[in-house]
Structures are given as structure tokens and as C-alpha cells.
């Protein structure tokens, strides 16, 4: 288990050089004990090699803020995907864009 005291050392050991620094979030963030616990849980999963996490909660509780803050601390890029009840497997795997007046589908960041 990670203690709040060792949070800084874990962040330092996990920091990386981003391939696209523009995608590293820089949120305004005021930490509280509840959020620290969530950040510790995220870092524990990251240390165990987890590549993806699903963070659930009610709208407006700060899920994105916490993730953005952790990514900022780790110097990691963020690829944002909005999930909702109408999300399909196809919408997760392909991203449409308009090129030369035609709709073209590209692999999503998840692929």
C-alpha cells in the first residue's frame, strides 16, 4: 500500500518524457484527503502495470480533474474519450474525420 508520504517518490519514479507535450494536462487543482486516496489508488494500479483504468462516479465529482492532475504530475499525455450509454464498440475503435469533403475513419487512440 502506498502512503501519502511516499506519493512524491512514486510520482518521481514514474515520470516520463512525453512524445507530445501539448497533450499533457495542466489543471488548476486543490488537493484534499479524499482525492489523495483516489490518486494513490491510480498510482498503485499504474505501478502494477495497468494500462487502462475505468473511473466511475457521478457527474461533477472531479474524476477528470484528478486524472488530469495525476497525468500532469507524471508528465503523461491524455487522450480523452467520452463514454455514455449510447457508446458502441465501433465508436471506441474508429474516429471519423472529414478529409477533402469525405468522411474518413481512422483508428482511435485505444487501438
mmCIF file of N, CA and C in Angstrom:
data_model
loop_
_atom_site.group_PDB
_atom_site.id
_atom_site.type_symbol
_atom_site.label_atom_id
_atom_site.label_comp_id
_atom_site.label_asym_id
_atom_site.label_seq_id
_atom_site.Cartn_x
_atom_site.Cartn_y
_atom_site.Cartn_z
ATOM 1 N N UNK A 1 0.834 -1.196 0.000
ATOM 2 C CA UNK A 1 0.000 0.000 0.000
ATOM 3 C C UNK A 1 0.875 1.254 0.000
ATOM 4 N N UNK A 2 0.465 2.241 -0.745
ATOM 5 C CA UNK A 2 1.214 3.486 -0.853
ATOM 6 C C UNK A 2 0.700 4.463 0.184
ATOM 7 N N UNK A 3 1.604 5.064 0.935
ATOM 8 C CA UNK A 3 1.201 6.077 1.908
ATOM 9 C C UNK A 3 1.287 7.451 1.260
ATOM 10 N N UNK A 4 0.518 8.417 1.773
ATOM 11 C CA UNK A 4 0.603 9.767 1.220
ATOM 12 C C UNK A 4 2.022 10.337 1.272
ATOM 13 N N UNK A 5 2.834 9.896 2.262
ATOM 14 C CA UNK A 5 4.206 10.383 2.373
ATOM 15 C C UNK A 5 5.068 9.930 1.203
ATOM 16 N N UNK A 6 4.809 8.722 0.694
ATOM 17 C CA UNK A 6 5.631 8.210 -0.400
ATOM 18 C C UNK A 6 5.057 8.548 -1.775
ATOM 19 N N UNK A 7 3.953 9.284 -1.798
ATOM 20 C CA UNK A 7 3.317 9.659 -3.058
ATOM 21 C C UNK A 7 4.296 10.394 -3.978
ATOM 22 N N UNK A 8 5.059 11.330 -3.428
ATOM 23 C CA UNK A 8 6.010 12.095 -4.230
ATOM 24 C C UNK A 8 7.090 11.232 -4.840
ATOM 25 N N UNK A 9 7.598 10.256 -4.086
ATOM 26 C CA UNK A 9 8.657 9.395 -4.622
ATOM 27 C C UNK A 9 8.129 8.476 -5.716
ATOM 28 N N UNK A 10 6.886 8.021 -5.583
ATOM 29 C CA UNK A 10 6.286 7.189 -6.635
ATOM 30 C C UNK A 10 6.083 8.005 -7.895
ATOM 31 N N UNK A 11 5.611 9.235 -7.729
ATOM 32 C CA UNK A 11 5.416 10.097 -8.899
ATOM 33 C C UNK A 11 6.749 10.313 -9.597
ATOM 34 N N UNK A 12 7.793 10.594 -8.852
ATOM 35 C CA UNK A 12 9.108 10.816 -9.464
ATOM 36 C C UNK A 12 9.605 9.579 -10.197
ATOM 37 N N UNK A 13 9.368 8.396 -9.630
ATOM 38 C CA UNK A 13 9.852 7.172 -10.279
ATOM 39 C C UNK A 13 9.061 6.847 -11.544
ATOM 40 N N UNK A 14 7.858 7.384 -11.668
ATOM 41 C CA UNK A 14 7.006 7.092 -12.828
ATOM 42 C C UNK A 14 7.018 8.189 -13.879
ATOM 43 N N UNK A 15 7.646 9.326 -13.586
ATOM 44 C CA UNK A 15 7.645 10.440 -14.545
ATOM 45 C C UNK A 15 8.293 10.012 -15.850
ATOM 46 N N UNK A 16 7.819 10.572 -16.945
ATOM 47 C CA UNK A 16 8.357 10.228 -18.251
ATOM 48 C C UNK A 16 8.462 11.455 -19.134
ATOM 49 N N UNK A 17 9.081 11.271 -20.262
ATOM 50 C CA UNK A 17 9.184 12.336 -21.246
ATOM 51 C C UNK A 17 8.074 12.123 -22.270
ATOM 52 N N UNK A 18 7.144 13.057 -22.382
ATOM 53 C CA UNK A 18 6.015 12.860 -23.303
ATOM 54 C C UNK A 18 6.444 12.995 -24.761
ATOM 55 N N UNK A 19 5.816 12.214 -25.629
ATOM 56 C CA UNK A 19 6.098 12.346 -27.057
ATOM 57 C C UNK A 19 5.359 13.550 -27.639
ATOM 58 N N UNK A 20 4.254 13.959 -27.005
ATOM 59 C CA UNK A 20 3.530 15.152 -27.433
ATOM 60 C C UNK A 20 3.204 15.986 -26.189
ATOM 61 N N UNK A 21 4.108 16.893 -25.805
ATOM 62 C CA UNK A 21 3.909 17.685 -24.581
ATOM 63 C C UNK A 21 2.618 18.503 -24.564
ATOM 64 N N UNK A 22 2.063 18.803 -25.735
ATOM 65 C CA UNK A 22 0.813 19.569 -25.774
ATOM 66 C C UNK A 22 -0.366 18.788 -25.198
ATOM 67 N N UNK A 23 -0.246 17.460 -25.136
ATOM 68 C CA UNK A 23 -1.323 16.639 -24.594
ATOM 69 C C UNK A 23 -1.205 16.401 -23.090
ATOM 70 N N UNK A 24 -0.151 16.929 -22.464
ATOM 71 C CA UNK A 24 -0.001 16.797 -21.009
ATOM 72 C C UNK A 24 -0.884 17.852 -20.350
ATOM 73 N N UNK A 25 -1.874 17.426 -19.556
ATOM 74 C CA UNK A 25 -2.772 18.414 -18.940
ATOM 75 C C UNK A 25 -2.061 19.257 -17.879
ATOM 76 N N UNK A 26 -2.576 20.454 -17.676
ATOM 77 C CA UNK A 26 -2.040 21.356 -16.650
ATOM 78 C C UNK A 26 -3.224 21.967 -15.892
ATOM 79 N N UNK A 27 -3.874 21.145 -15.048
ATOM 80 C CA UNK A 27 -5.106 21.611 -14.400
ATOM 81 C C UNK A 27 -4.836 22.498 -13.188
ATOM 82 N N UNK A 28 -5.832 23.284 -12.860
ATOM 83 C CA UNK A 28 -5.830 24.001 -11.578
ATOM 84 C C UNK A 28 -6.419 23.019 -10.574
ATOM 85 N N UNK A 29 -5.685 22.750 -9.504
ATOM 86 C CA UNK A 29 -6.089 21.658 -8.628
ATOM 87 C C UNK A 29 -5.767 21.978 -7.184
ATOM 88 N N UNK A 30 -6.739 21.781 -6.303
ATOM 89 C CA UNK A 30 -6.561 21.899 -4.857
ATOM 90 C C UNK A 30 -6.816 20.527 -4.266
ATOM 91 N N UNK A 31 -5.781 19.912 -3.734
ATOM 92 C CA UNK A 31 -5.868 18.535 -3.252
ATOM 93 C C UNK A 31 -6.562 18.459 -1.889
ATOM 94 N N UNK A 32 -7.349 17.372 -1.694
ATOM 95 C CA UNK A 32 -7.939 17.085 -0.383
ATOM 96 C C UNK A 32 -7.715 15.603 -0.068
ATOM 97 N N UNK A 33 -7.922 15.160 1.162
ATOM 98 C CA UNK A 33 -7.621 13.769 1.533
ATOM 99 C C UNK A 33 -8.350 12.719 0.688
ATOM 100 N N UNK A 34 -9.600 12.976 0.334
ATOM 101 C CA UNK A 34 -10.343 12.019 -0.492
ATOM 102 C C UNK A 34 -9.732 11.866 -1.866
ATOM 103 N N UNK A 35 -9.346 12.987 -2.456
ATOM 104 C CA UNK A 35 -8.721 12.944 -3.772
ATOM 105 C C UNK A 35 -7.339 12.297 -3.696
ATOM 106 N N UNK A 36 -6.619 12.539 -2.611
ATOM 107 C CA UNK A 36 -5.299 11.914 -2.435
ATOM 108 C C UNK A 36 -5.426 10.400 -2.429
ATOM 109 N N UNK A 37 -6.468 9.882 -1.782
ATOM 110 C CA UNK A 37 -6.694 8.431 -1.738
ATOM 111 C C UNK A 37 -6.931 7.890 -3.145
ATOM 112 N N UNK A 38 -7.734 8.593 -3.934
ATOM 113 C CA UNK A 38 -8.003 8.153 -5.309
ATOM 114 C C UNK A 38 -6.716 8.188 -6.127
ATOM 115 N N UNK A 39 -5.916 9.244 -5.963
ATOM 116 C CA UNK A 39 -4.651 9.345 -6.696
ATOM 117 C C UNK A 39 -3.700 8.217 -6.307
ATOM 118 N N UNK A 40 -3.662 7.872 -5.033
ATOM 119 C CA UNK A 40 -2.820 6.756 -4.584
ATOM 120 C C UNK A 40 -3.291 5.458 -5.232
ATOM 121 N N UNK A 41 -4.606 5.239 -5.297
ATOM 122 C CA UNK A 41 -5.144 4.036 -5.941
ATOM 123 C C UNK A 41 -4.748 3.986 -7.417
ATOM 124 N N UNK A 42 -4.825 5.126 -8.098
ATOM 125 C CA UNK A 42 -4.442 5.193 -9.513
ATOM 126 C C UNK A 42 -2.962 4.864 -9.672
ATOM 127 N N UNK A 43 -2.119 5.432 -8.811
ATOM 128 C CA UNK A 43 -0.682 5.183 -8.899
ATOM 129 C C UNK A 43 -0.318 3.738 -8.554
ATOM 130 N N UNK A 44 -1.041 3.146 -7.603
ATOM 131 C CA UNK A 44 -0.806 1.735 -7.289
ATOM 132 C C UNK A 44 -1.096 0.869 -8.502
ATOM 133 N N UNK A 45 -2.210 1.130 -9.175
ATOM 134 C CA UNK A 45 -2.560 0.367 -10.383
ATOM 135 C C UNK A 45 -1.508 0.589 -11.465
ATOM 136 N N UNK A 46 -1.062 1.824 -11.618
ATOM 137 C CA UNK A 46 -0.033 2.146 -12.609
ATOM 138 C C UNK A 46 1.264 1.398 -12.305
ATOM 139 N N UNK A 47 1.647 1.366 -11.035
ATOM 140 C CA UNK A 47 2.866 0.659 -10.622
ATOM 141 C C UNK A 47 2.772 -0.845 -10.872
ATOM 142 N N UNK A 48 1.563 -1.390 -10.845
ATOM 143 C CA UNK A 48 1.368 -2.816 -11.100
ATOM 144 C C UNK A 48 1.296 -3.133 -12.590
ATOM 145 N N UNK A 49 1.387 -2.091 -13.425
ATOM 146 C CA UNK A 49 1.413 -2.313 -14.872
ATOM 147 C C UNK A 49 0.079 -2.162 -15.573
ATOM 148 N N UNK A 50 -0.942 -1.687 -14.871
ATOM 149 C CA UNK A 50 -2.231 -1.474 -15.527
ATOM 150 C C UNK A 50 -2.079 -0.448 -16.651
ATOM 151 N N UNK A 51 -2.656 -0.751 -17.806
ATOM 152 C CA UNK A 51 -2.578 0.151 -18.958
ATOM 153 C C UNK A 51 -3.827 1.021 -19.093
ATOM 154 N N UNK A 52 -4.926 0.596 -18.484
ATOM 155 C CA UNK A 52 -6.174 1.352 -18.586
ATOM 156 C C UNK A 52 -6.949 1.220 -17.274
ATOM 157 N N UNK A 53 -7.632 2.284 -16.915
ATOM 158 C CA UNK A 53 -8.467 2.290 -15.717
ATOM 159 C C UNK A 53 -9.832 2.851 -16.079
ATOM 160 N N UNK A 54 -10.855 2.327 -15.457
ATOM 161 C CA UNK A 54 -12.197 2.877 -15.574
ATOM 162 C C UNK A 54 -12.520 3.524 -14.241
ATOM 163 N N UNK A 55 -12.734 4.824 -14.263
ATOM 164 C CA UNK A 55 -13.045 5.562 -13.041
ATOM 165 C C UNK A 55 -14.498 6.010 -13.143
ATOM 166 N N UNK A 56 -15.316 5.499 -12.254
ATOM 167 C CA UNK A 56 -16.755 5.778 -12.285
ATOM 168 C C UNK A 56 -17.125 6.729 -11.155
ATOM 169 N N UNK A 57 -18.141 7.521 -11.401
ATOM 170 C CA UNK A 57 -18.665 8.414 -10.383
ATOM 171 C C UNK A 57 -19.697 9.331 -10.983
ATOM 172 N N UNK A 58 -20.410 10.003 -10.124
ATOM 173 C CA UNK A 58 -21.438 10.929 -10.587
ATOM 174 C C UNK A 58 -20.814 12.110 -11.323
ATOM 175 N N UNK A 59 -21.613 12.725 -12.167
ATOM 176 C CA UNK A 59 -21.169 13.902 -12.912
ATOM 177 C C UNK A 59 -20.790 15.024 -11.948
ATOM 178 N N UNK A 60 -19.626 15.618 -12.196
ATOM 179 C CA UNK A 60 -19.216 16.786 -11.429
ATOM 180 C C UNK A 60 -18.452 16.510 -10.150
ATOM 181 N N UNK A 61 -18.098 15.245 -9.869
ATOM 182 C CA UNK A 61 -17.396 14.958 -8.615
ATOM 183 C C UNK A 61 -15.881 15.137 -8.727
ATOM 184 N N UNK A 62 -15.359 15.345 -9.947
ATOM 185 C CA UNK A 62 -13.939 15.633 -10.111
ATOM 186 C C UNK A 62 -13.093 14.510 -10.672
ATOM 187 N N UNK A 63 -13.719 13.529 -11.338
ATOM 188 C CA UNK A 63 -12.959 12.403 -11.900
ATOM 189 C C UNK A 63 -11.900 12.888 -12.892
ATOM 190 N N UNK A 64 -12.298 13.749 -13.808
ATOM 191 C CA UNK A 64 -11.354 14.250 -14.818
ATOM 192 C C UNK A 64 -10.265 15.110 -14.190
ATOM 193 N N UNK A 65 -10.617 15.913 -13.212
ATOM 194 C CA UNK A 65 -9.621 16.769 -12.540
ATOM 195 C C UNK A 65 -8.538 15.930 -11.880
ATOM 196 N N UNK A 66 -8.949 14.858 -11.188
ATOM 197 C CA UNK A 66 -7.984 14.002 -10.506
ATOM 198 C C UNK A 66 -7.059 13.339 -11.524
ATOM 199 N N UNK A 67 -7.635 12.785 -12.576
ATOM 200 C CA UNK A 67 -6.822 12.123 -13.607
ATOM 201 C C UNK A 67 -5.884 13.132 -14.265
ATOM 202 N N UNK A 68 -6.399 14.315 -14.599
ATOM 203 C CA UNK A 68 -5.543 15.338 -15.204
ATOM 204 C C UNK A 68 -4.388 15.718 -14.286
ATOM 205 N N UNK A 69 -4.664 15.813 -12.997
ATOM 206 C CA UNK A 69 -3.607 16.178 -12.043
ATOM 207 C C UNK A 69 -2.546 15.081 -11.949
ATOM 208 N N UNK A 70 -2.983 13.818 -11.885
ATOM 209 C CA UNK A 70 -2.028 12.706 -11.843
ATOM 210 C C UNK A 70 -1.189 12.691 -13.121
ATOM 211 N N UNK A 71 -1.828 12.854 -14.264
ATOM 212 C CA UNK A 71 -1.090 12.865 -15.531
ATOM 213 C C UNK A 71 -0.113 14.031 -15.593
ATOM 214 N N UNK A 72 -0.524 15.180 -15.084
ATOM 215 C CA UNK A 72 0.379 16.337 -15.034
ATOM 216 C C UNK A 72 1.601 16.016 -14.181
ATOM 217 N N UNK A 73 1.363 15.412 -13.016
ATOM 218 C CA UNK A 73 2.462 15.063 -12.121
ATOM 219 C C UNK A 73 3.404 14.035 -12.754
ATOM 220 N N UNK A 74 2.843 13.100 -13.532
ATOM 221 C CA UNK A 74 3.648 12.066 -14.184
ATOM 222 C C UNK A 74 4.237 12.534 -15.517
ATOM 223 N N UNK A 75 3.807 13.716 -15.973
ATOM 224 C CA UNK A 75 4.250 14.262 -17.263
ATOM 225 C C UNK A 75 3.791 13.353 -18.409
ATOM 226 N N UNK A 76 2.559 12.863 -18.313
ATOM 227 C CA UNK A 76 1.989 11.942 -19.302
ATOM 228 C C UNK A 76 0.905 12.635 -20.114
ATOM 229 N N UNK A 77 0.800 12.219 -21.358
ATOM 230 C CA UNK A 77 -0.249 12.743 -22.223
ATOM 231 C C UNK A 77 -1.606 12.171 -21.838
ATOM 232 N N UNK A 78 -2.646 12.899 -22.266
ATOM 233 C CA UNK A 78 -4.010 12.441 -22.036
ATOM 234 C C UNK A 78 -4.735 12.382 -23.367
ATOM 235 N N UNK A 79 -5.342 11.248 -23.630
ATOM 236 C CA UNK A 79 -6.252 11.100 -24.763
ATOM 237 C C UNK A 79 -7.644 10.982 -24.161
ATOM 238 N N UNK A 80 -8.525 11.907 -24.490
ATOM 239 C CA UNK A 80 -9.833 11.990 -23.855
ATOM 240 C C UNK A 80 -10.875 11.251 -24.680
ATOM 241 N N UNK A 81 -11.627 10.373 -24.032
ATOM 242 C CA UNK A 81 -12.757 9.683 -24.643
ATOM 243 C C UNK A 81 -13.970 9.881 -23.750
ATOM 244 N N UNK A 82 -15.049 10.313 -24.335
ATOM 245 C CA UNK A 82 -16.289 10.498 -23.581
ATOM 246 C C UNK A 82 -17.140 9.252 -23.739
ATOM 247 N N UNK A 83 -17.444 8.587 -22.641
ATOM 248 C CA UNK A 83 -18.302 7.411 -22.672
ATOM 249 C C UNK A 83 -19.677 7.777 -22.139
ATOM 250 N N UNK A 84 -20.703 7.204 -22.740
ATOM 251 C CA UNK A 84 -22.085 7.426 -22.308
ATOM 252 C C UNK A 84 -22.888 6.190 -22.660
ATOM 253 N N UNK A 85 -24.144 6.186 -22.335
ATOM 254 C CA UNK A 85 -24.945 4.971 -22.531
ATOM 255 C C UNK A 85 -25.104 4.575 -23.994
ATOM 256 N N UNK A 86 -24.895 5.500 -24.923
ATOM 257 C CA UNK A 86 -25.014 5.184 -26.348
ATOM 258 C C UNK A 86 -23.670 4.849 -26.998
ATOM 259 N N UNK A 87 -22.600 4.757 -26.224
ATOM 260 C CA UNK A 87 -21.289 4.421 -26.766
ATOM 261 C C UNK A 87 -21.312 2.989 -27.301
ATOM 262 N N UNK A 88 -20.755 2.814 -28.504
ATOM 263 C CA UNK A 88 -20.679 1.484 -29.112
ATOM 264 C C UNK A 88 -19.216 1.069 -29.242
ATOM 265 N N UNK A 89 -19.010 -0.205 -29.489
ATOM 266 C CA UNK A 89 -17.656 -0.707 -29.715
ATOM 267 C C UNK A 89 -17.044 0.003 -30.924
ATOM 268 N N UNK A 90 -17.830 0.174 -31.989
ATOM 269 C CA UNK A 90 -17.325 0.834 -33.194
ATOM 270 C C UNK A 90 -16.898 2.268 -32.903
ATOM 271 N N UNK A 91 -17.665 2.985 -32.081
ATOM 272 C CA UNK A 91 -17.305 4.374 -31.785
ATOM 273 C C UNK A 91 -16.052 4.456 -30.920
ATOM 274 N N UNK A 92 -15.732 3.380 -30.207
ATOM 275 C CA UNK A 92 -14.497 3.353 -29.430
ATOM 276 C C UNK A 92 -13.287 3.014 -30.301
ATOM 277 N N UNK A 93 -13.495 2.266 -31.362
ATOM 278 C CA UNK A 93 -12.389 1.776 -32.177
ATOM 279 C C UNK A 93 -12.047 2.688 -33.357
ATOM 280 N N UNK A 94 -13.030 3.443 -33.854
ATOM 281 C CA UNK A 94 -12.818 4.286 -35.029
ATOM 282 C C UNK A 94 -13.199 5.719 -34.737
ATOM 283 N N UNK A 95 -12.444 6.653 -35.322
ATOM 284 C CA UNK A 95 -12.719 8.079 -35.159
ATOM 285 C C UNK A 95 -12.971 8.672 -36.543
ATOM 286 N N UNK A 96 -14.168 9.247 -36.754
ATOM 287 C CA UNK A 96 -14.429 9.843 -38.064
ATOM 288 C C UNK A 96 -13.811 11.239 -38.180
ATOM 289 N N UNK A 97 -13.382 11.574 -39.391
ATOM 290 C CA UNK A 97 -12.923 12.932 -39.674
ATOM 291 C C UNK A 97 -13.288 13.248 -41.117
ATOM 292 N N UNK A 98 -13.328 14.514 -41.431
ATOM 293 C CA UNK A 98 -13.653 14.939 -42.785
ATOM 294 C C UNK A 98 -12.362 15.335 -43.483
ATOM 295 N N UNK A 99 -12.082 14.670 -44.612
ATOM 296 C CA UNK A 99 -10.894 14.963 -45.414
ATOM 297 C C UNK A 99 -11.324 15.126 -46.856
ATOM 298 N N UNK A 100 -11.033 16.262 -47.444
ATOM 299 C CA UNK A 100 -11.411 16.560 -48.836
ATOM 300 C C UNK A 100 -12.902 16.349 -49.078
ATOM 301 N N UNK A 101 -13.713 16.734 -48.081
ATOM 302 C CA UNK A 101 -15.158 16.637 -48.227
ATOM 303 C C UNK A 101 -15.725 15.246 -48.031
ATOM 304 N N UNK A 102 -14.897 14.283 -47.640
ATOM 305 C CA UNK A 102 -15.356 12.908 -47.418
ATOM 306 C C UNK A 102 -15.144 12.526 -45.961
ATOM 307 N N UNK A 103 -16.030 11.691 -45.445
ATOM 308 C CA UNK A 103 -15.850 11.170 -44.092
ATOM 309 C C UNK A 103 -14.889 9.989 -44.169
ATOM 310 N N UNK A 104 -13.817 10.081 -43.393
ATOM 311 C CA UNK A 104 -12.795 9.044 -43.341
ATOM 312 C C UNK A 104 -12.676 8.564 -41.913
ATOM 313 N N UNK A 105 -12.526 7.267 -41.726
ATOM 314 C CA UNK A 105 -12.409 6.693 -40.389
ATOM 315 C C UNK A 105 -10.962 6.291 -40.135
ATOM 316 N N UNK A 106 -10.461 6.675 -38.948
ATOM 317 C CA UNK A 106 -9.111 6.318 -38.515
ATOM 318 C C UNK A 106 -9.213 5.547 -37.215
ATOM 319 N N UNK A 107 -8.163 4.771 -36.920
ATOM 320 C CA UNK A 107 -8.119 4.075 -35.639
ATOM 321 C C UNK A 107 -8.140 5.086 -34.512
ATOM 322 N N UNK A 108 -8.871 4.769 -33.449
ATOM 323 C CA UNK A 108 -8.933 5.654 -32.279
ATOM 324 C C UNK A 108 -7.654 5.479 -31.457
ATOM 325 N N UNK A 109 -7.433 6.339 -30.473
ATOM 326 C CA UNK A 109 -6.268 6.185 -29.595
ATOM 327 C C UNK A 109 -6.249 4.863 -28.821
ATOM 328 N N UNK A 110 -7.402 4.205 -28.715
ATOM 329 C CA UNK A 110 -7.470 2.932 -27.994
ATOM 330 C C UNK A 110 -6.875 1.767 -28.783
ATOM 331 N N UNK A 111 -6.813 1.913 -30.107
ATOM 332 C CA UNK A 111 -6.356 0.793 -30.957
ATOM 333 C C UNK A 111 -4.856 0.713 -30.950
#
